[in-house]
Amino acid sequence: ATQYVLGTDGAKMSKSKNNTINIFLPEKKLRKQIMSIATDSTPLEVPKNPDTCTVFSLYSLVANADDIAALRKNYEAGGFGYGHAKQALFEALLEHFSDARTKFDDLMANPQALEAQLQKGALKAKAVAQEVLQRVRKNLGYTTSI
């Protein structure tokens, strides 16, 4: 069976379906996005199946094994709602992507640094592309005289 990441609607995550999680949103907007993840209407007090829950599936991608096991116990014990699980996912995303979010915020606040990083990447890409193009031309028998 093919594995894929679930989107906020429980289907395969896809930008075209607009069911992705933008980890670079400001905290308030990110939390709102997490809280909008589709869940069923199982009451708070009733045990829940973590293996069929989108929130648990996403949490499992970013949390450590001990935290995943603890969340599983909470689901199975009952008295634990999807709002609690979504909050746990929100906190796990903030922790897991902390460095990337900080770097993103720094670059977005400093357009000159962002442009310098883009130029650096463009030079690397150009060097690799030229090497590949030379190899292709050589293998095809095309030579250029400059």
mmCIF file of C-alpha atoms in Angstrom:
data_model
loop_
_atom_site.group_PDB
_atom_site.id
_atom_site.type_symbol
_atom_site.label_atom_id
_atom_site.label_comp_id
_atom_site.label_asym_id
_atom_site.label_seq_id
_atom_site.Cartn_x
_atom_site.Cartn_y
_atom_site.Cartn_z
ATOM 1 C CA ALA A 1 0.000 0.000 0.000
ATOM 2 C CA THR A 2 1.209 3.478 -0.831
ATOM 3 C CA GLN A 3 1.845 5.757 2.131
ATOM 4 C CA TYR A 4 0.997 9.422 1.929
ATOM 5 C CA VAL A 5 0.562 12.374 4.247
ATOM 6 C CA LEU A 6 -3.018 13.207 5.148
ATOM 7 C CA GLY A 7 -4.266 16.726 4.547
ATOM 8 C CA THR A 8 -6.456 18.817 6.805
ATOM 9 C CA ASP A 9 -9.552 17.232 5.238
ATOM 10 C CA GLY A 10 -8.376 13.656 5.822
ATOM 11 C CA ALA A 11 -7.594 13.057 2.130
ATOM 12 C CA LYS A 12 -4.134 12.941 0.552
ATOM 13 C CA MET A 13 -2.358 16.237 1.242
ATOM 14 C CA SER A 14 -2.154 18.331 -1.907
ATOM 15 C CA LYS A 15 -1.709 22.022 -2.663
ATOM 16 C CA SER A 16 -4.312 21.708 -5.425
ATOM 17 C CA LYS A 17 -6.849 20.484 -2.833
ATOM 18 C CA ASN A 18 -5.871 23.333 -0.513
ATOM 19 C CA ASN A 19 -5.572 20.899 2.413
ATOM 20 C CA THR A 20 -1.964 21.568 3.363
ATOM 21 C CA ILE A 21 -0.507 22.979 6.563
ATOM 22 C CA ASN A 22 1.631 26.063 6.083
ATOM 23 C CA ILE A 23 4.233 25.685 8.821
ATOM 24 C CA PHE A 24 5.492 29.226 8.194
ATOM 25 C CA LEU A 25 2.256 30.990 9.109
ATOM 26 C CA PRO A 26 2.300 33.256 12.147
ATOM 27 C CA GLU A 27 1.412 31.235 15.274
ATOM 28 C CA LYS A 28 -2.164 32.498 15.540
ATOM 29 C CA LYS A 29 -2.964 31.634 11.910
ATOM 30 C CA LEU A 30 -1.159 28.289 12.128
ATOM 31 C CA ARG A 31 -3.194 27.352 15.212
ATOM 32 C CA LYS A 32 -6.406 28.312 13.400
ATOM 33 C CA GLN A 33 -5.389 26.112 10.462
ATOM 34 C CA ILE A 34 -4.646 23.177 12.797
ATOM 35 C CA MET A 35 -7.931 23.633 14.648
ATOM 36 C CA SER A 36 -9.792 23.406 11.322
ATOM 37 C CA ILE A 37 -8.575 19.843 10.639
ATOM 38 C CA ALA A 38 -11.580 17.622 9.957
ATOM 39 C CA THR A 39 -12.482 15.144 12.726
ATOM 40 C CA ASP A 40 -15.554 13.072 13.523
ATOM 41 C CA SER A 41 -18.154 13.886 16.160
ATOM 42 C CA THR A 42 -17.055 11.362 18.801
ATOM 43 C CA PRO A 43 -17.867 12.895 22.210
ATOM 44 C CA LEU A 44 -15.054 13.984 24.508
ATOM 45 C CA GLU A 45 -15.580 11.200 27.061
ATOM 46 C CA VAL A 46 -15.591 8.359 24.506
ATOM 47 C CA PRO A 47 -12.294 6.592 23.621
ATOM 48 C CA LYS A 48 -11.067 7.314 20.105
ATOM 49 C CA ASN A 49 -9.099 5.318 17.555
ATOM 50 C CA PRO A 50 -5.793 7.101 16.868
ATOM 51 C CA ASP A 51 -5.175 4.918 13.799
ATOM 52 C CA THR A 52 -8.095 6.492 11.925
ATOM 53 C CA CYS A 53 -7.488 10.097 13.001
ATOM 54 C CA THR A 54 -5.848 12.666 10.725
ATOM 55 C CA VAL A 55 -4.632 14.699 13.702
ATOM 56 C CA PHE A 56 -2.869 11.681 15.224
ATOM 57 C CA SER A 57 -1.394 10.730 11.841
ATOM 58 C CA LEU A 58 0.103 14.204 11.400
ATOM 59 C CA TYR A 59 1.301 14.306 15.011
ATOM 60 C CA SER A 60 3.118 11.006 14.437
ATOM 61 C CA LEU A 61 5.182 12.631 11.684
ATOM 62 C CA VAL A 62 6.695 15.317 13.922
ATOM 63 C CA ALA A 63 6.641 14.090 17.533
ATOM 64 C CA ASN A 64 9.053 11.746 19.305
ATOM 65 C CA ALA A 65 8.131 8.137 20.090
ATOM 66 C CA ASP A 66 7.365 8.775 23.781
ATOM 67 C CA ASP A 67 5.017 11.646 22.992
ATOM 68 C CA ILE A 68 3.291 9.612 20.270
ATOM 69 C CA ALA A 69 2.750 6.737 22.724
ATOM 70 C CA ALA A 70 1.364 9.168 25.337
ATOM 71 C CA LEU A 71 -1.057 10.704 22.825
ATOM 72 C CA ARG A 72 -2.188 7.205 21.767
ATOM 73 C CA LYS A 73 -2.989 6.390 25.420
ATOM 74 C CA ASN A 74 -4.973 9.614 25.742
ATOM 75 C CA TYR A 75 -7.022 8.733 22.656
ATOM 76 C CA GLU A 76 -7.729 5.215 23.885
ATOM 77 C CA ALA A 77 -8.529 6.237 27.481
ATOM 78 C CA GLY A 78 -11.357 8.637 26.665
ATOM 79 C CA GLY A 79 -11.906 11.977 28.333
ATOM 80 C CA PHE A 80 -9.631 13.445 25.673
ATOM 81 C CA GLY A 81 -11.052 15.506 22.832
ATOM 82 C CA TYR A 82 -9.916 16.312 19.362
ATOM 83 C CA GLY A 83 -9.290 19.894 20.498
ATOM 84 C CA HIS A 84 -6.677 18.555 22.926
ATOM 85 C CA ALA A 85 -5.107 16.500 20.133
ATOM 86 C CA LYS A 86 -5.059 19.482 17.773
ATOM 87 C CA GLN A 87 -3.368 21.613 20.438
ATOM 88 C CA ALA A 88 -0.756 18.863 20.890
ATOM 89 C CA LEU A 89 -0.197 18.812 17.108
ATOM 90 C CA PHE A 90 0.135 22.607 17.031
ATOM 91 C CA GLU A 91 2.756 22.533 19.805
ATOM 92 C CA ALA A 92 4.628 19.643 18.158
ATOM 93 C CA LEU A 93 4.752 21.517 14.834
ATOM 94 C CA LEU A 94 6.087 24.640 16.535
ATOM 95 C CA GLU A 95 8.786 22.608 18.271
ATOM 96 C CA HIS A 96 9.725 20.450 15.274
ATOM 97 C CA PHE A 97 9.975 23.389 12.861
ATOM 98 C CA SER A 98 11.319 25.956 15.324
ATOM 99 C CA ASP A 99 14.662 26.474 13.565
ATOM 100 C CA ALA A 100 13.108 26.611 10.092
ATOM 101 C CA ARG A 101 10.428 29.068 11.256
ATOM 102 C CA THR A 102 13.075 31.305 12.851
ATOM 103 C CA LYS A 103 15.202 31.276 9.697
ATOM 104 C CA PHE A 104 12.133 31.973 7.538
ATOM 105 C CA ASP A 105 11.084 34.902 9.731
ATOM 106 C CA ASP A 106 14.632 36.304 9.688
ATOM 107 C CA LEU A 107 14.862 36.082 5.898
ATOM 108 C CA MET A 108 11.416 37.589 5.378
ATOM 109 C CA ALA A 109 12.364 40.495 7.651
ATOM 110 C CA ASN A 110 15.592 41.094 5.709
ATOM 111 C CA PRO A 111 15.026 41.201 1.924
ATOM 112 C CA GLN A 112 18.731 41.798 1.245
ATOM 113 C CA ALA A 113 19.720 38.599 3.048
ATOM 114 C CA LEU A 114 16.975 36.722 1.220
ATOM 115 C CA GLU A 115 18.187 38.003 -2.144
ATOM 116 C CA ALA A 116 21.777 37.052 -1.266
ATOM 117 C CA GLN A 117 20.638 33.480 -0.440
ATOM 118 C CA LEU A 118 18.702 33.272 -3.718
ATOM 119 C CA GLN A 119 21.708 34.495 -5.704
ATOM 120 C CA LYS A 120 23.968 31.987 -3.958
ATOM 121 C CA GLY A 121 21.547 29.188 -4.858
ATOM 122 C CA ALA A 122 21.291 30.394 -8.449
ATOM 123 C CA LEU A 123 25.091 30.304 -8.853
ATOM 124 C CA LYS A 124 25.225 26.741 -7.490
ATOM 125 C CA ALA A 125 22.421 25.627 -9.805
ATOM 126 C CA LYS A 126 24.085 27.272 -12.816
ATOM 127 C CA ALA A 127 27.388 25.516 -12.117
ATOM 128 C CA VAL A 128 25.700 22.110 -11.860
ATOM 129 C CA ALA A 129 23.604 22.743 -14.978
ATOM 130 C CA GLN A 130 26.654 23.748 -17.029
ATOM 131 C CA GLU A 131 28.513 20.595 -15.972
ATOM 132 C CA VAL A 132 25.574 18.373 -16.926
ATOM 133 C CA LEU A 133 25.091 20.177 -20.225
ATOM 134 C CA GLN A 134 28.789 19.724 -21.107
ATOM 135 C CA ARG A 135 28.530 16.004 -20.322
ATOM 136 C CA VAL A 136 25.405 15.648 -22.474
ATOM 137 C CA ARG A 137 26.997 17.488 -25.380
ATOM 138 C CA LYS A 138 30.119 15.320 -25.147
ATOM 139 C CA ASN A 139 28.061 12.105 -25.036
ATOM 140 C CA LEU A 140 26.005 13.229 -28.037
ATOM 141 C CA GLY A 141 29.111 14.179 -29.982
ATOM 142 C CA TYR A 142 28.468 17.885 -29.999
ATOM 143 C CA THR A 143 31.449 20.055 -29.317
ATOM 144 C CA THR A 144 31.519 23.775 -29.067
ATOM 145 C CA SER A 145 34.419 25.899 -30.045
ATOM 146 C CA ILE A 146 34.602 29.235 -28.356
#
